[in-house]
Amino acid sequence: MMKKALFASDHAGVDLKKILVAAVTSWGYTSQDLGPCDLQPVDYPDYARRLCEALLASQGGDIGVLICGSGIGMSIMANRFKGIRGALCLSTEMANLSRRHNNANVLILGARLTTCSEAATDILKTFLDTPYEGGRHDQRISKFDN
Amino acid sequence: MMKKALFASDHAGVDLKKILVAAVTSWGYTSQDLGPCDLQPVDYPDYARRLCEALLASQGGDIGVLICGSGIGMSIMANRFKGIRGALCLSTEMANLSRRHNNANVLILGARLTTCSEAATDILKTFLDTPYEGGRHDQRISKFDN
């Protein structure tokens, strides 16, 4: 089954988002950009909510990508939602750990901090390709929502 | 009024936590370590919950510090709580942005990623010393909990 990748950002993340949408499409994923599409200032919590609600309503195995300036605001808002495990990642190492240990389903990037689009693309590829380890982590992640 | 700094971690964060507790004490803050105190494996969500509930019950202006291996698990769990604005920071730049733009009240560190205790101390000092900017950010952060 083909995974779907949902994207949303604020104005600071629009340019990087377009690059990453093109990347996942080239890797064979279905993608959906939930906005915004231009550089008019918006409030990142509105777009975090839109993406999280869509992801929670989607099939298991789909993932989300949220981008704002630092990634911090998106990280606060996304993790308000039960069932969302949002990981702010600045490196492939963090993306790897977030999948293996936390079974993260939303990758969060800071466009001001990850300014190199190749680095961001590598982080996303690692996030998509790394499986969750399970084992001792099951008990921990079950506590997020209980 | 003297601010209070609350600390909690998992086993991976115990050593760094002790260094940071000593640092904030030397800077004139009251501190409280909510555990754990040794290196026996624990589940980070239990300690995130303990700190967030204590912080929400405390006086305004107090802050929290959470440390696990990557910081990602703590970031997911801490931001489950309304009123908590948890920021995973790997640099003083991130700590600065998290205070100015997100009015973060919990600093989250990854002991595996921020392995230099001087770097961690600088991040914490920046977090404590940087005021929230308000203005256009008020509307955004008000959406976290509404």
PDB file of C-alpha atoms in Angstrom:
ATOM      1  CA  MET A   1       0.000   0.000   0.000  1.00  0.00           C
ATOM      2  CA  MET A   2       1.386   3.368  -1.001  1.00  0.00           C
ATOM      3  CA  LYS A   3       1.887   5.737   1.889  1.00  0.00           C
ATOM      4  CA  LYS A   4       0.553   9.249   1.670  1.00  0.00           C
ATOM      5  CA  ALA A   5       2.544  12.257   2.862  1.00  0.00           C
ATOM      6  CA  LEU A   6       0.573  15.280   4.034  1.00  0.00           C
ATOM      7  CA  PHE A   7       2.266  18.674   4.180  1.00  0.00           C
ATOM      8  CA  ALA A   8       1.453  22.002   5.824  1.00  0.00           C
ATOM      9  CA  SER A   9       3.492  25.005   6.875  1.00  0.00           C
ATOM     10  CA  ASP A  10       3.341  28.656   7.721  1.00  0.00           C
ATOM     11  CA  HIS A  11       4.579  31.394   5.373  1.00  0.00           C
ATOM     12  CA  ALA A  12       8.187  30.804   6.459  1.00  0.00           C
ATOM     13  CA  GLY A  13       7.986  27.177   5.358  1.00  0.00           C
ATOM     14  CA  VAL A  14       6.309  27.518   1.959  1.00  0.00           C
ATOM     15  CA  ASP A  15       9.440  27.438  -0.195  1.00  0.00           C
ATOM     16  CA  LEU A  16      10.991  24.439   1.573  1.00  0.00           C
ATOM     17  CA  LYS A  17       7.634  22.663   1.531  1.00  0.00           C
ATOM     18  CA  LYS A  18       7.414  22.889  -2.272  1.00  0.00           C
ATOM     19  CA  ILE A  19      10.859  21.294  -2.591  1.00  0.00           C
ATOM     20  CA  LEU A  20       9.907  18.453  -0.244  1.00  0.00           C
ATOM     21  CA  VAL A  21       6.567  17.802  -1.937  1.00  0.00           C
ATOM     22  CA  ALA A  22       8.451  17.393  -5.231  1.00  0.00           C
ATOM     23  CA  ALA A  23      10.934  15.053  -3.540  1.00  0.00           C
ATOM     24  CA  VAL A  24       8.337  12.673  -2.060  1.00  0.00           C
ATOM     25  CA  THR A  25       6.476  12.604  -5.343  1.00  0.00           C
ATOM     26  CA  SER A  26       9.688  11.575  -7.117  1.00  0.00           C
ATOM     27  CA  TRP A  27      10.065   8.791  -4.530  1.00  0.00           C
ATOM     28  CA  GLY A  28       6.635   7.377  -5.426  1.00  0.00           C
ATOM     29  CA  TYR A  29       4.521   8.690  -2.560  1.00  0.00           C
ATOM     30  CA  THR A  30       1.153  10.312  -2.910  1.00  0.00           C
ATOM     31  CA  SER A  31       1.329  13.800  -1.429  1.00  0.00           C
ATOM     32  CA  GLN A  32      -1.091  16.518  -0.411  1.00  0.00           C
ATOM     33  CA  ASP A  33      -0.248  20.130   0.424  1.00  0.00           C
ATOM     34  CA  LEU A  34      -2.730  21.528   2.939  1.00  0.00           C
ATOM     35  CA  GLY A  35      -1.387  25.073   2.552  1.00  0.00           C
ATOM     36  CA  PRO A  36      -0.566  27.832   2.589  1.00  0.00           C
ATOM     37  CA  CYS A  37       0.525  28.361  -1.020  1.00  0.00           C
ATOM     38  CA  ASP A  38       1.929  31.889  -0.832  1.00  0.00           C
ATOM     39  CA  LEU A  39       3.999  34.044   1.493  1.00  0.00           C
ATOM     40  CA  GLN A  40       1.195  35.984   3.201  1.00  0.00           C
ATOM     41  CA  PRO A  41       1.639  35.754   6.978  1.00  0.00           C
ATOM     42  CA  VAL A  42      -0.527  33.082   8.592  1.00  0.00           C
ATOM     43  CA  ASP A  43      -0.765  31.565  12.070  1.00  0.00           C
ATOM     44  CA  TYR A  44       1.091  28.245  12.208  1.00  0.00           C
ATOM     45  CA  PRO A  45      -1.326  26.658  14.739  1.00  0.00           C
ATOM     46  CA  ASP A  46      -4.123  26.811  12.143  1.00  0.00           C
ATOM     47  CA  TYR A  47      -2.074  24.747   9.711  1.00  0.00           C
ATOM     48  CA  ALA A  48      -0.806  22.337  12.347  1.00  0.00           C
ATOM     49  CA  ARG A  49      -4.427  21.667  13.317  1.00  0.00           C
ATOM     50  CA  ARG A  50      -5.471  21.177   9.702  1.00  0.00           C
ATOM     51  CA  LEU A  51      -2.720  18.629   9.100  1.00  0.00           C
ATOM     52  CA  CYS A  52      -3.174  16.735  12.368  1.00  0.00           C
ATOM     53  CA  GLU A  53      -6.923  16.402  11.914  1.00  0.00           C
ATOM     54  CA  ALA A  54      -6.417  15.162   8.337  1.00  0.00           C
ATOM     55  CA  LEU A  55      -3.746  12.686   9.399  1.00  0.00           C
ATOM     56  CA  LEU A  56      -5.837  11.318  12.258  1.00  0.00           C
ATOM     57  CA  ALA A  57      -8.701  10.774   9.788  1.00  0.00           C
ATOM     58  CA  SER A  58      -6.460   9.057   7.239  1.00  0.00           C
ATOM     59  CA  GLN A  59      -5.280   5.500   6.861  1.00  0.00           C
ATOM     60  CA  GLY A  60      -2.639   4.147   9.227  1.00  0.00           C
ATOM     61  CA  GLY A  61       0.851   4.434   7.834  1.00  0.00           C
ATOM     62  CA  ASP A  62       0.396   7.898   6.371  1.00  0.00           C
ATOM     63  CA  ILE A  63       2.721  10.599   7.666  1.00  0.00           C
ATOM     64  CA  GLY A  64       2.725  14.377   8.018  1.00  0.00           C
ATOM     65  CA  VAL A  65       5.321  17.091   7.513  1.00  0.00           C
ATOM     66  CA  LEU A  66       4.993  20.480   9.214  1.00  0.00           C
ATOM     67  CA  ILE A  67       7.331  23.420   8.613  1.00  0.00           C
ATOM     68  CA  CYS A  68       7.557  26.818  10.316  1.00  0.00           C
ATOM     69  CA  GLY A  69      10.477  29.126  10.996  1.00  0.00           C
ATOM     70  CA  SER A  70      12.001  27.282  13.952  1.00  0.00           C
ATOM     71  CA  GLY A  71       9.725  24.228  14.022  1.00  0.00           C
ATOM     72  CA  ILE A  72       9.062  24.909  17.704  1.00  0.00           C
ATOM     73  CA  GLY A  73       5.578  26.389  17.347  1.00  0.00           C
ATOM     74  CA  MET A  74       4.507  23.551  15.057  1.00  0.00           C
ATOM     75  CA  SER A  75       5.927  21.060  17.558  1.00  0.00           C
ATOM     76  CA  ILE A  76       3.911  22.514  20.434  1.00  0.00           C
ATOM     77  CA  MET A  77       0.657  22.584  18.479  1.00  0.00           C
ATOM     78  CA  ALA A  78       0.978  19.207  16.708  1.00  0.00           C
ATOM     79  CA  ASN A  79       1.636  17.367  19.959  1.00  0.00           C
ATOM     80  CA  ARG A  80      -1.537  18.794  21.496  1.00  0.00           C
ATOM     81  CA  PHE A  81      -3.347  16.068  19.490  1.00  0.00           C
ATOM     82  CA  LYS A  82      -3.680  12.549  20.866  1.00  0.00           C
ATOM     83  CA  GLY A  83      -2.398  10.098  18.267  1.00  0.00           C
ATOM     84  CA  ILE A  84       0.066  12.600  16.838  1.00  0.00           C
ATOM     85  CA  ARG A  85       3.730  12.041  17.605  1.00  0.00           C
ATOM     86  CA  GLY A  86       5.476  15.080  16.194  1.00  0.00           C
ATOM     87  CA  ALA A  87       9.265  15.186  16.018  1.00  0.00           C
ATOM     88  CA  LEU A  88      11.253  18.349  15.399  1.00  0.00           C
ATOM     89  CA  CYS A  89      14.341  17.082  13.592  1.00  0.00           C
ATOM     90  CA  LEU A  90      17.463  18.997  12.637  1.00  0.00           C
ATOM     91  CA  SER A  91      19.461  16.024  11.419  1.00  0.00           C
ATOM     92  CA  THR A  92      19.093  12.552   9.939  1.00  0.00           C
ATOM     93  CA  GLU A  93      20.184  11.214  13.335  1.00  0.00           C
ATOM     94  CA  MET A  94      17.147  12.847  14.959  1.00  0.00           C
ATOM     95  CA  ALA A  95      14.850  11.574  12.205  1.00  0.00           C
ATOM     96  CA  ASN A  96      16.233   8.073  12.712  1.00  0.00           C
ATOM     97  CA  LEU A  97      15.742   8.196  16.500  1.00  0.00           C
ATOM     98  CA  SER A  98      12.270   9.698  16.196  1.00  0.00           C
ATOM     99  CA  ARG A  99      11.120   6.764  14.064  1.00  0.00           C
ATOM    100  CA  ARG A 100      12.966   3.954  15.875  1.00  0.00           C
ATOM    101  CA  HIS A 101      12.166   5.037  19.429  1.00  0.00           C
ATOM    102  CA  ASN A 102       9.093   7.289  19.251  1.00  0.00           C
ATOM    103  CA  ASN A 103       7.239   5.928  16.194  1.00  0.00           C
ATOM    104  CA  ALA A 104       6.861   9.561  15.108  1.00  0.00           C
ATOM    105  CA  ASN A 105       4.168  10.157  12.501  1.00  0.00           C
ATOM    106  CA  VAL A 106       4.767  13.872  11.905  1.00  0.00           C
ATOM    107  CA  LEU A 107       8.145  15.258  10.906  1.00  0.00           C
ATOM    108  CA  ILE A 108       8.629  18.879  11.895  1.00  0.00           C
ATOM    109  CA  LEU A 109      11.250  21.091  10.299  1.00  0.00           C
ATOM    110  CA  GLY A 110      12.472  24.621  10.985  1.00  0.00           C
ATOM    111  CA  ALA A 111      13.001  26.456   7.699  1.00  0.00           C
ATOM    112  CA  ARG A 112      15.215  29.029   9.406  1.00  0.00           C
ATOM    113  CA  LEU A 113      17.387  26.323  10.937  1.00  0.00           C
ATOM    114  CA  THR A 114      17.497  23.760   8.125  1.00  0.00           C
ATOM    115  CA  THR A 115      18.254  26.207   5.348  1.00  0.00           C
ATOM    116  CA  CYS A 116      19.861  23.678   3.008  1.00  0.00           C
ATOM    117  CA  SER A 117      17.172  21.908   0.999  1.00  0.00           C
ATOM    118  CA  GLU A 118      19.403  18.871   0.461  1.00  0.00           C
ATOM    119  CA  ALA A 119      19.760  18.466   4.215  1.00  0.00           C
ATOM    120  CA  ALA A 120      15.993  18.762   4.649  1.00  0.00           C
ATOM    121  CA  THR A 121      15.437  16.205   1.900  1.00  0.00           C
ATOM    122  CA  ASP A 122      17.844  13.771   3.567  1.00  0.00           C
ATOM    123  CA  ILE A 123      16.041  14.211   6.894  1.00  0.00           C
ATOM    124  CA  LEU A 124      12.696  13.474   5.251  1.00  0.00           C
ATOM    125  CA  LYS A 125      14.066  10.424   3.400  1.00  0.00           C
ATOM    126  CA  THR A 126      15.435   9.027   6.653  1.00  0.00           C
ATOM    127  CA  PHE A 127      12.116   9.666   8.386  1.00  0.00           C
ATOM    128  CA  LEU A 128      10.222   7.792   5.668  1.00  0.00           C
ATOM    129  CA  ASP A 129      12.663   4.874   5.438  1.00  0.00           C
ATOM    130  CA  THR A 130      13.261   4.116   9.118  1.00  0.00           C
ATOM    131  CA  PRO A 131      10.974   1.583  10.839  1.00  0.00           C
ATOM    132  CA  TYR A 132       9.784   1.759  14.427  1.00  0.00           C
ATOM    133  CA  GLU A 133      11.687  -0.649  16.688  1.00  0.00           C
ATOM    134  CA  GLY A 134       8.935  -1.566  19.119  1.00  0.00           C
ATOM    135  CA  GLY A 135      10.094  -3.608  22.127  1.00  0.00           C
ATOM    136  CA  ARG A 136      10.825  -1.523  25.198  1.00  0.00           C
ATOM    137  CA  HIS A 137       9.511   1.572  23.418  1.00  0.00           C
ATOM    138  CA  ASP A 138       5.934   0.257  23.189  1.00  0.00           C
ATOM    139  CA  GLN A 139       5.253   0.845  26.863  1.00  0.00           C
ATOM    140  CA  ARG A 140       6.690   4.350  26.696  1.00  0.00           C
ATOM    141  CA  ILE A 141       4.825   5.591  23.655  1.00  0.00           C
ATOM    142  CA  SER A 142       1.573   4.052  24.917  1.00  0.00           C
ATOM    143  CA  LYS A 143       1.799   6.530  27.803  1.00  0.00           C
ATOM    144  CA  PHE A 144       1.520   9.532  25.478  1.00  0.00           C
ATOM    145  CA  ASP A 145      -2.212   9.055  25.164  1.00  0.00           C
ATOM    146  CA  ASN A 146      -3.265   7.239  28.334  1.00  0.00           C
TER     147      ASN A 146
ATOM    148  CA  MET B   1      10.357  37.509  42.655  1.00  0.00           C
ATOM    149  CA  MET B   2      12.794  34.648  42.275  1.00  0.00           C
ATOM    150  CA  LYS B   3      11.905  32.212  39.549  1.00  0.00           C
ATOM    151  CA  LYS B   4      11.905  28.522  40.242  1.00  0.00           C
ATOM    152  CA  ALA B   5      13.351  25.998  37.798  1.00  0.00           C
ATOM    153  CA  LEU B   6      11.886  22.478  37.872  1.00  0.00           C
ATOM    154  CA  PHE B   7      13.874  19.594  36.400  1.00  0.00           C
ATOM    155  CA  ALA B   8      13.054  16.052  35.347  1.00  0.00           C
ATOM    156  CA  SER B   9      14.606  13.552  32.968  1.00  0.00           C
ATOM    157  CA  ASP B  10      14.850   9.907  32.102  1.00  0.00           C
ATOM    158  CA  HIS B  11      17.908   7.775  32.868  1.00  0.00           C
ATOM    159  CA  ALA B  12      19.729   9.127  29.802  1.00  0.00           C
ATOM    160  CA  GLY B  13      19.408  12.684  31.123  1.00  0.00           C
ATOM    161  CA  VAL B  14      20.402  12.251  34.763  1.00  0.00           C
ATOM    162  CA  ASP B  15      24.046  13.296  34.438  1.00  0.00           C
ATOM    163  CA  LEU B  16      23.338  16.407  32.365  1.00  0.00           C
ATOM    164  CA  LYS B  17      20.464  17.312  34.677  1.00  0.00           C
ATOM    165  CA  LYS B  18      22.761  17.387  37.719  1.00  0.00           C
ATOM    166  CA  ILE B  19      25.101  19.786  35.933  1.00  0.00           C
ATOM    167  CA  LEU B  20      22.233  22.090  34.976  1.00  0.00           C
ATOM    168  CA  VAL B  21      20.682  22.039  38.454  1.00  0.00           C
ATOM    169  CA  ALA B  22      24.044  23.190  39.829  1.00  0.00           C
ATOM    170  CA  ALA B  23      24.242  25.911  37.168  1.00  0.00           C
ATOM    171  CA  VAL B  24      20.810  27.443  37.875  1.00  0.00           C
ATOM    172  CA  THR B  25      21.502  27.334  41.593  1.00  0.00           C
ATOM    173  CA  SER B  26      24.731  29.278  41.019  1.00  0.00           C
ATOM    174  CA  TRP B  27      22.695  31.830  39.033  1.00  0.00           C
ATOM    175  CA  GLY B  28      20.403  32.450  42.004  1.00  0.00           C
ATOM    176  CA  TYR B  29      17.355  30.393  41.034  1.00  0.00           C
ATOM    177  CA  THR B  30      15.486  28.033  43.283  1.00  0.00           C
ATOM    178  CA  SER B  31      15.541  24.590  41.732  1.00  0.00           C
ATOM    179  CA  GLN B  32      13.778  21.281  42.236  1.00  0.00           C
ATOM    180  CA  ASP B  33      14.754  17.928  40.737  1.00  0.00           C
ATOM    181  CA  LEU B  34      11.685  15.742  40.250  1.00  0.00           C
ATOM    182  CA  GLY B  35      13.753  12.699  39.397  1.00  0.00           C
ATOM    183  CA  PRO B  36      15.019  10.216  38.603  1.00  0.00           C
ATOM    184  CA  CYS B  37      18.226  10.300  40.641  1.00  0.00           C
ATOM    185  CA  ASP B  38      19.995   7.219  39.291  1.00  0.00           C
ATOM    186  CA  LEU B  39      20.589   5.437  36.002  1.00  0.00           C
ATOM    187  CA  GLN B  40      17.920   2.694  36.280  1.00  0.00           C
ATOM    188  CA  PRO B  41      15.786   2.689  33.118  1.00  0.00           C
ATOM    189  CA  VAL B  42      12.530   4.613  33.483  1.00  0.00           C
ATOM    190  CA  ASP B  43       9.788   5.716  31.085  1.00  0.00           C
ATOM    191  CA  TYR B  44      10.262   9.362  30.098  1.00  0.00           C
ATOM    192  CA  PRO B  45       6.484  10.071  29.816  1.00  0.00           C
ATOM    193  CA  ASP B  46       6.119   9.480  33.576  1.00  0.00           C
ATOM    194  CA  TYR B  47       8.663  12.182  34.327  1.00  0.00           C
ATOM    195  CA  ALA B  48       7.337  14.594  31.710  1.00  0.00           C
ATOM    196  CA  ARG B  49       3.901  14.253  33.321  1.00  0.00           C
ATOM    197  CA  ARG B  50       5.301  14.811  36.801  1.00  0.00           C
ATOM    198  CA  LEU B  51       7.073  17.999  35.759  1.00  0.00           C
ATOM    199  CA  CYS B  52       4.220  19.420  33.683  1.00  0.00           C
ATOM    200  CA  GLU B  53       1.669  18.879  36.445  1.00  0.00           C
ATOM    201  CA  ALA B  54       4.015  20.508  38.980  1.00  0.00           C
ATOM    202  CA  LEU B  55       4.700  23.453  36.695  1.00  0.00           C
ATOM    203  CA  LEU B  56       1.015  24.024  35.948  1.00  0.00           C
ATOM    204  CA  ALA B  57       0.345  24.071  39.700  1.00  0.00           C
ATOM    205  CA  SER B  58       3.181  26.489  40.422  1.00  0.00           C
ATOM    206  CA  GLN B  59       3.425  30.249  40.263  1.00  0.00           C
ATOM    207  CA  GLY B  60       3.541  31.979  36.909  1.00  0.00           C
ATOM    208  CA  GLY B  61       7.051  32.702  35.744  1.00  0.00           C
ATOM    209  CA  ASP B  62       8.483  29.367  36.840  1.00  0.00           C
ATOM    210  CA  ILE B  63      10.042  27.212  34.141  1.00  0.00           C
ATOM    211  CA  GLY B  64      10.727  23.534  33.533  1.00  0.00           C
ATOM    212  CA  VAL B  65      13.623  21.588  32.045  1.00  0.00           C
ATOM    213  CA  LEU B  66      13.136  18.082  30.626  1.00  0.00           C
ATOM    214  CA  ILE B  67      15.941  15.857  29.349  1.00  0.00           C
ATOM    215  CA  CYS B  68      15.856  12.491  27.596  1.00  0.00           C
ATOM    216  CA  GLY B  69      18.121  10.903  24.993  1.00  0.00           C
ATOM    217  CA  SER B  70      16.946  12.802  21.940  1.00  0.00           C
ATOM    218  CA  GLY B  71      14.480  15.181  23.600  1.00  0.00           C
ATOM    219  CA  ILE B  72      11.827  14.042  21.120  1.00  0.00           C
ATOM    220  CA  GLY B  73       9.851  11.789  23.467  1.00  0.00           C
ATOM    221  CA  MET B  74       9.818  14.485  26.165  1.00  0.00           C
ATOM    222  CA  SER B  75       8.680  17.019  23.565  1.00  0.00           C
ATOM    223  CA  ILE B  76       5.728  14.849  22.487  1.00  0.00           C
ATOM    224  CA  MET B  77       4.601  14.176  26.050  1.00  0.00           C
ATOM    225  CA  ALA B  78       5.119  17.664  27.506  1.00  0.00           C
ATOM    226  CA  ASN B  79       3.115  19.317  24.755  1.00  0.00           C
ATOM    227  CA  ARG B  80       0.157  17.035  25.459  1.00  0.00           C
ATOM    228  CA  PHE B  81      -0.581  19.389  28.391  1.00  0.00           C
ATOM    229  CA  LYS B  82      -2.537  22.584  27.852  1.00  0.00           C
ATOM    230  CA  GLY B  83      -0.567  25.497  29.269  1.00  0.00           C
ATOM    231  CA  ILE B  84       2.752  23.809  28.576  1.00  0.00           C
ATOM    232  CA  ARG B  85       4.830  25.169  25.725  1.00  0.00           C
ATOM    233  CA  GLY B  86       7.757  22.783  25.442  1.00  0.00           C
ATOM    234  CA  ALA B  87      10.686  23.628  23.171  1.00  0.00           C
ATOM    235  CA  LEU B  88      13.304  21.106  22.104  1.00  0.00           C
ATOM    236  CA  CYS B  89      16.420  23.246  21.655  1.00  0.00           C
ATOM    237  CA  LEU B  90      19.781  22.242  20.239  1.00  0.00           C
ATOM    238  CA  SER B  91      21.299  25.717  20.167  1.00  0.00           C
ATOM    239  CA  THR B  92      21.122  29.105  21.850  1.00  0.00           C
ATOM    240  CA  GLU B  93      19.449  30.372  18.665  1.00  0.00           C
ATOM    241  CA  MET B  94      16.592  27.897  19.191  1.00  0.00           C
ATOM    242  CA  ALA B  95      16.320  28.824  22.883  1.00  0.00           C
ATOM    243  CA  ASN B  96      16.169  32.487  21.926  1.00  0.00           C
ATOM    244  CA  LEU B  97      13.449  31.923  19.304  1.00  0.00           C
ATOM    245  CA  SER B  98      11.442  29.651  21.616  1.00  0.00           C
ATOM    246  CA  ARG B  99      11.235  32.392  24.233  1.00  0.00           C
ATOM    247  CA  ARG B 100      10.765  35.390  21.908  1.00  0.00           C
ATOM    248  CA  HIS B 101       8.182  33.831  19.597  1.00  0.00           C
ATOM    249  CA  ASN B 102       6.590  30.918  21.480  1.00  0.00           C
ATOM    250  CA  ASN B 103       6.836  32.059  25.128  1.00  0.00           C
ATOM    251  CA  ALA B 104       8.121  28.558  25.870  1.00  0.00           C
ATOM    252  CA  ASN B 105       7.936  27.562  29.544  1.00  0.00           C
ATOM    253  CA  VAL B 106       9.646  24.171  29.304  1.00  0.00           C
ATOM    254  CA  LEU B 107      13.104  23.747  27.807  1.00  0.00           C
ATOM    255  CA  ILE B 108      13.723  20.271  26.413  1.00  0.00           C
ATOM    256  CA  LEU B 109      17.193  18.912  25.785  1.00  0.00           C
ATOM    257  CA  GLY B 110      18.511  15.750  24.188  1.00  0.00           C
ATOM    258  CA  ALA B 111      21.418  14.392  26.221  1.00  0.00           C
ATOM    259  CA  ARG B 112      22.611  12.299  23.262  1.00  0.00           C
ATOM    260  CA  LEU B 113      22.576  15.300  20.949  1.00  0.00           C
ATOM    261  CA  THR B 114      23.804  18.042  23.265  1.00  0.00           C
ATOM    262  CA  THR B 115      26.709  16.118  24.718  1.00  0.00           C
ATOM    263  CA  CYS B 116      28.765  19.157  25.717  1.00  0.00           C
ATOM    264  CA  SER B 117      27.618  20.386  29.115  1.00  0.00           C
ATOM    265  CA  GLU B 118      28.866  23.915  28.398  1.00  0.00           C
ATOM    266  CA  ALA B 119      26.666  24.066  25.313  1.00  0.00           C
ATOM    267  CA  ALA B 120      23.683  22.819  27.344  1.00  0.00           C
ATOM    268  CA  THR B 121      24.385  25.405  30.038  1.00  0.00           C
ATOM    269  CA  ASP B 122      24.517  28.188  27.440  1.00  0.00           C
ATOM    270  CA  ILE B 123      21.189  27.039  25.976  1.00  0.00           C
ATOM    271  CA  LEU B 124      19.588  27.071  29.434  1.00  0.00           C
ATOM    272  CA  LYS B 125      21.018  30.533  30.264  1.00  0.00           C
ATOM    273  CA  THR B 126      19.636  31.915  27.000  1.00  0.00           C
ATOM    274  CA  PHE B 127      16.261  30.325  27.712  1.00  0.00           C
ATOM    275  CA  LEU B 128      16.123  31.917  31.169  1.00  0.00           C
ATOM    276  CA  ASP B 129      17.353  35.351  30.071  1.00  0.00           C
ATOM    277  CA  THR B 130      15.283  35.910  26.920  1.00  0.00           C
ATOM    278  CA  PRO B 131      11.895  37.643  27.270  1.00  0.00           C
ATOM    279  CA  TYR B 132       8.795  36.869  25.250  1.00  0.00           C
ATOM    280  CA  GLU B 133       8.179  39.469  22.519  1.00  0.00           C
ATOM    281  CA  GLY B 134       4.380  39.438  22.475  1.00  0.00           C
ATOM    282  CA  GLY B 135       2.835  41.443  19.622  1.00  0.00           C
ATOM    283  CA  ARG B 136       1.955  39.319  16.596  1.00  0.00           C
ATOM    284  CA  HIS B 137       2.867  36.179  18.519  1.00  0.00           C
ATOM    285  CA  ASP B 138       0.066  36.587  21.083  1.00  0.00           C
ATOM    286  CA  GLN B 139      -2.628  35.539  18.616  1.00  0.00           C
ATOM    287  CA  ARG B 140      -0.605  32.509  17.521  1.00  0.00           C
ATOM    288  CA  ILE B 141       0.250  31.135  20.940  1.00  0.00           C
ATOM    289  CA  SER B 142      -3.319  31.721  22.162  1.00  0.00           C
ATOM    290  CA  LYS B 143      -4.359  29.116  19.573  1.00  0.00           C
ATOM    291  CA  PHE B 144      -2.379  26.357  21.279  1.00  0.00           C
ATOM    292  CA  ASP B 145      -5.034  25.941  23.930  1.00  0.00           C
ATOM    293  CA  ASN B 146      -8.247  27.168  22.312  1.00  0.00           C
TER     294      ASN B 146
END
